[in-house]
XYZ file of N, CA, C and O in Angstrom:
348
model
N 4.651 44.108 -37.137
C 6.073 44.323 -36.882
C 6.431 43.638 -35.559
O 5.809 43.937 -34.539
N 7.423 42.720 -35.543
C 8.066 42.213 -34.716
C 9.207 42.779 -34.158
O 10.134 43.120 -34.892
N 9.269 42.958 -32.655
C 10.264 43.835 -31.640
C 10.970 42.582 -31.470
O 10.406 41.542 -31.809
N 11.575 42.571 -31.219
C 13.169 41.655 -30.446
C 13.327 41.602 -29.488
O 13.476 40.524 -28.913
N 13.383 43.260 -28.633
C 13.466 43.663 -26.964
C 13.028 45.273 -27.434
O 12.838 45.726 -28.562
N 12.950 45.941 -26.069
C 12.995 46.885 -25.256
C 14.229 47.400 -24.868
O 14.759 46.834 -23.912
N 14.964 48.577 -25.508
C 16.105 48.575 -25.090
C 16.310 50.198 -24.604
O 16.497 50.943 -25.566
N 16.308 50.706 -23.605
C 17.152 51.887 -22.797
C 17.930 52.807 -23.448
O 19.055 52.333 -23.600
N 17.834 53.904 -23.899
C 19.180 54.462 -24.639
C 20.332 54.558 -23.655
O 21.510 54.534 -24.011
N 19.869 54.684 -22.218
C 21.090 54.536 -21.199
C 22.143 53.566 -21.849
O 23.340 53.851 -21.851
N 21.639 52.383 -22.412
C 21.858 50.813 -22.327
C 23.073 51.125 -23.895
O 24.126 50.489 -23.946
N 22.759 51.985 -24.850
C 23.160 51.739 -25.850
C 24.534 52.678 -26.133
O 25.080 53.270 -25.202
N 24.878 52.726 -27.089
C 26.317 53.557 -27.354
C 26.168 54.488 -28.124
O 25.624 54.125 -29.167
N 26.474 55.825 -28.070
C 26.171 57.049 -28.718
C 27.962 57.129 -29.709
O 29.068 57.023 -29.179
N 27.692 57.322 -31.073
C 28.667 57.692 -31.577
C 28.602 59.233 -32.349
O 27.807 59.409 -33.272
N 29.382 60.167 -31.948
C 29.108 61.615 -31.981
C 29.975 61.645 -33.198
O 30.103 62.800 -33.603
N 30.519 60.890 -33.808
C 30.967 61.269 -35.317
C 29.720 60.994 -36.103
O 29.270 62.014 -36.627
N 29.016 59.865 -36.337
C 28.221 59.320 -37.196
C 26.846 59.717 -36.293
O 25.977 58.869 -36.499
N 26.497 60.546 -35.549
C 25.587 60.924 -35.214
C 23.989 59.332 -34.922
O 22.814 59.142 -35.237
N 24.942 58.741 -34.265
C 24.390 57.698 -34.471
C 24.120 56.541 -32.950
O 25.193 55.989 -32.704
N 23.061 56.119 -32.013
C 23.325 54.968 -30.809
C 23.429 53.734 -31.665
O 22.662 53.576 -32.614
N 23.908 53.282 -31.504
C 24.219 51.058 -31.177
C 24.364 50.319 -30.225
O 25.086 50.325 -29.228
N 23.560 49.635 -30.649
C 23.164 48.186 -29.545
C 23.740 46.994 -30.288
O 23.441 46.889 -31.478
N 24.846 45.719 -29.512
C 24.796 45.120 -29.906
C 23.797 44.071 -30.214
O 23.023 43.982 -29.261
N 23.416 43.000 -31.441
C 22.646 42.077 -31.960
C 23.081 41.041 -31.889
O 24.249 40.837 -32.222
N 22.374 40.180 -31.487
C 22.772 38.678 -31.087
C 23.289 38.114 -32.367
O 23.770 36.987 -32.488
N 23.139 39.048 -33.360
C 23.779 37.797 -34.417
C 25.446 38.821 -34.960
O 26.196 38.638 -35.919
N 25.471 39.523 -34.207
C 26.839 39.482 -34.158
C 27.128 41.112 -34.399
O 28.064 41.739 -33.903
N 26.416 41.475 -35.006
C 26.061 43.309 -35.863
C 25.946 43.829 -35.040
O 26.515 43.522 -33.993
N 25.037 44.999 -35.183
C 24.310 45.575 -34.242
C 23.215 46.385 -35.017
O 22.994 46.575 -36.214
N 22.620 46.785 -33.856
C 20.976 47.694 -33.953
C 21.660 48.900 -34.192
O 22.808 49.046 -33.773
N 20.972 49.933 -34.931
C 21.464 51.299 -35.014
C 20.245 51.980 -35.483
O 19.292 51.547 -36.131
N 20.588 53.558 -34.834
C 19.483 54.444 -35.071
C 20.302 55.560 -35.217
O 21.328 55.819 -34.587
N 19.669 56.311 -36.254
C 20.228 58.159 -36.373
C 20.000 58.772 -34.862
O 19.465 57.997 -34.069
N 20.307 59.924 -34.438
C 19.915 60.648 -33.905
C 19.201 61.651 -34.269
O 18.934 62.491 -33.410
N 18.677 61.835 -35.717
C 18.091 62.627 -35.928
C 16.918 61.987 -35.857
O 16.113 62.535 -35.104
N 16.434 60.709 -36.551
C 15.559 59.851 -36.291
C 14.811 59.669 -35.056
O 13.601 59.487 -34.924
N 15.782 59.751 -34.116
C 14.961 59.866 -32.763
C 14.285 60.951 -32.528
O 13.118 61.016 -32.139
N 15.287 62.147 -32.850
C 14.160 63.524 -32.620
C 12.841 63.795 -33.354
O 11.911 64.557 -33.090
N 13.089 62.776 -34.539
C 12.060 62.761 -35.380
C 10.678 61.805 -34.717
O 9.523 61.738 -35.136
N 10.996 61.474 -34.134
C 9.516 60.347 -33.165
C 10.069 59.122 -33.274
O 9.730 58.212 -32.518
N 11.189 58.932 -34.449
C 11.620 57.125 -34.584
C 12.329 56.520 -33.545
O 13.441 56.777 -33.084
N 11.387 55.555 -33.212
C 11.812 54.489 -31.691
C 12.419 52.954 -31.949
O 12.819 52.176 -31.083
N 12.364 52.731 -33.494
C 12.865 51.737 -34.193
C 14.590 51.293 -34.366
O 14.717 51.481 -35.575
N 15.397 51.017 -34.077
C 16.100 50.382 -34.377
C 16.216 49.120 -35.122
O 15.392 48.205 -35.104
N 17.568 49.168 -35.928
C 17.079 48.398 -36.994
C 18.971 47.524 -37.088
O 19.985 48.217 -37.170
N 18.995 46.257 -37.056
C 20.321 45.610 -37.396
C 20.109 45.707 -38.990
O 18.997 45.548 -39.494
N 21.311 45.990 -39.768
C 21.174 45.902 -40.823
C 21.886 44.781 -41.791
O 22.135 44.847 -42.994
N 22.186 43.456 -40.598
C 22.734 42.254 -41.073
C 21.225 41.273 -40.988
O 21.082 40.327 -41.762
N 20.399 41.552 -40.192
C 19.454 40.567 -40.296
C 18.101 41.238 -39.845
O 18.064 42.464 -39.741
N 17.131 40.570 -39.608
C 15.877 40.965 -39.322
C 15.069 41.844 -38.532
O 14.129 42.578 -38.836
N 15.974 41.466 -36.843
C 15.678 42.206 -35.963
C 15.562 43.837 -35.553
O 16.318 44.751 -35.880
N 14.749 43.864 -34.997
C 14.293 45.203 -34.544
C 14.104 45.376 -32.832
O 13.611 44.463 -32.169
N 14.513 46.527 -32.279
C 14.858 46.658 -31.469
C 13.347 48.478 -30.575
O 13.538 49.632 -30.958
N 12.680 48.288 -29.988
C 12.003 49.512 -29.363
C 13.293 50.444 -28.760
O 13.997 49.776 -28.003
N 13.722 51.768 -28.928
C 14.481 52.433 -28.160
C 13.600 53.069 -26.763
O 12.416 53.347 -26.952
N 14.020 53.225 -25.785
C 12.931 54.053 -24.885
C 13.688 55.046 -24.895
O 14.891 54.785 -24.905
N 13.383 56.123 -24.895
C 14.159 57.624 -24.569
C 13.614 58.554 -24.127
O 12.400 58.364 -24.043
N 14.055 59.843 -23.671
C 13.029 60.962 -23.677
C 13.876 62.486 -24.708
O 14.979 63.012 -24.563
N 13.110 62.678 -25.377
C 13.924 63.915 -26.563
C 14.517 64.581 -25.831
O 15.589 65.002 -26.266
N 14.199 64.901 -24.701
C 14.925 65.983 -23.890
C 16.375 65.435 -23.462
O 17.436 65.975 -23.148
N 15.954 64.191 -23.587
C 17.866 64.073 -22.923
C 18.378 63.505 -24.023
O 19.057 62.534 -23.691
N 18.361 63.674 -25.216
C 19.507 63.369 -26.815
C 20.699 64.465 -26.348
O 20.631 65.627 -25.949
N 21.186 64.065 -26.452
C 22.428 65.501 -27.278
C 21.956 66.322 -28.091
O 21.360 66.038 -29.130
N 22.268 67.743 -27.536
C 21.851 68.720 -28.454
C 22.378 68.576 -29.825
O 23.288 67.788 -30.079
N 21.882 69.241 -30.611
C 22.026 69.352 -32.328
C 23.443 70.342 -32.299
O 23.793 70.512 -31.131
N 24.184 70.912 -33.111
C 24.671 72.152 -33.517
C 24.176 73.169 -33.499
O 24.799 74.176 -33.160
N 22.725 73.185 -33.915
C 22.039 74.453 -33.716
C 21.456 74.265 -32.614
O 20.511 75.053 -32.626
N 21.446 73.677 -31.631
C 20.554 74.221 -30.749
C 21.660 74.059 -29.666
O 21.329 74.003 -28.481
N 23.364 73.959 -30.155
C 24.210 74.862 -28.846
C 24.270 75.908 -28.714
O 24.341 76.601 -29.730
N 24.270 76.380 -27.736
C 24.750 78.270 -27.257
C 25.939 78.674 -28.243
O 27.002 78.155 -28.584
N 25.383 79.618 -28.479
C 26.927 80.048 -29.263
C 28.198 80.823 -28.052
O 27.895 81.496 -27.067
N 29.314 80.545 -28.411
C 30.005 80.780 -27.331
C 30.353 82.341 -27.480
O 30.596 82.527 -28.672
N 30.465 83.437 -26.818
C 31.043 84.364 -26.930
C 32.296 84.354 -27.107
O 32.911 83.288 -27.117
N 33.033 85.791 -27.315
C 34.268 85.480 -27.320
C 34.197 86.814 -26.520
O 33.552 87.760 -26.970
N 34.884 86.892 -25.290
C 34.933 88.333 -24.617
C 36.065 88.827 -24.992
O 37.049 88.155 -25.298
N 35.984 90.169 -24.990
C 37.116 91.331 -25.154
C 38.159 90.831 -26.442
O 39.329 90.515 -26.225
N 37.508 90.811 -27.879
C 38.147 89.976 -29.230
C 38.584 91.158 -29.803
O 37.905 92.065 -30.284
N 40.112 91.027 -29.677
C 40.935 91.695 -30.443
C 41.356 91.442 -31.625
O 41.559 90.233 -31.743
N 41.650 92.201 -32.843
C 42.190 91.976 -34.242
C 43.282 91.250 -33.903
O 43.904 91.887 -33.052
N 44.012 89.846 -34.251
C 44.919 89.708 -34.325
C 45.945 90.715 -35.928
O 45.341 91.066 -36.941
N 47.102 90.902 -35.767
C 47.591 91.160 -37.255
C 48.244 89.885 -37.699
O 48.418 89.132 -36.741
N 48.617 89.453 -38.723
C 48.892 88.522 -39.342
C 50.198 88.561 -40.437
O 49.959 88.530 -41.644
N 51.968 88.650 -39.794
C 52.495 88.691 -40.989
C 52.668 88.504 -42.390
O 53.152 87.422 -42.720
N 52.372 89.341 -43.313
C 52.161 88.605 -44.798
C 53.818 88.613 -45.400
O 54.388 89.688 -45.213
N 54.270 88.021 -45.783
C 55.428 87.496 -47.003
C 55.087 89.278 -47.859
O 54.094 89.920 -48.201
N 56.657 89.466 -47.885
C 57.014 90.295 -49.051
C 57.426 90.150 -50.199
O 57.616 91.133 -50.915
C-alpha cells in the first residue's frame, strides 16, 4: 500500500453532519474518513476520485465525542408544562 502523505487531523476538516474529516487531493477531490472509522483503529484515508491514500495521525482521545458518550444534560426543577387542546 502506497501513502501519498502524512496528514494531521489538526490539518483536516471535520464535518459534524456527515460525521466525517476531509483533506483536500491534489487531483481536485478530496481524502475522506468516517469518524467512526477512526475510533475504529482506521488511519487510512481514502480520495474516492482516484488512487491516493492519505496516513491520518490522531489521538482517539481528541475525536469528538459520539452521542453516546455526551453527558446527558439535566433539566433542573422540570415542571409539567399544560398544553391547550382544541374543543
Amino acid at each position: 500500500m502506497s501513502i501519498y502523505d502524512e496528514i494531521e487531523i489538526e490539518d483536516m476538516t471535520y464535518d459534524s453532519t456527515l460525521q466525517i474529516y476531509h483533506y483536500p487531493c491534489p487531483c481536485g477531490d478530496r481524502f475522506e474518513i468516517g469518524i467512526a472509522d477512526l475510533r475504529d483503529g482506521e488511519e487510512i484515508a481514502v480520495c474516492p476520485s482516484c488512487s491516493l491514500m492519505i496516513k491520518v495521525i490522531f489521538e482517539v482521545d481528541s475525536l469528538p465525542k459520539s452521542e453516546e458518550e455526551k453527558p446527558k444534560e439535566k433539566v433542573k426543577d422540570a415542571q409539567p408544562q399544560q398544553v391547550p387542546v382544541a374543543a
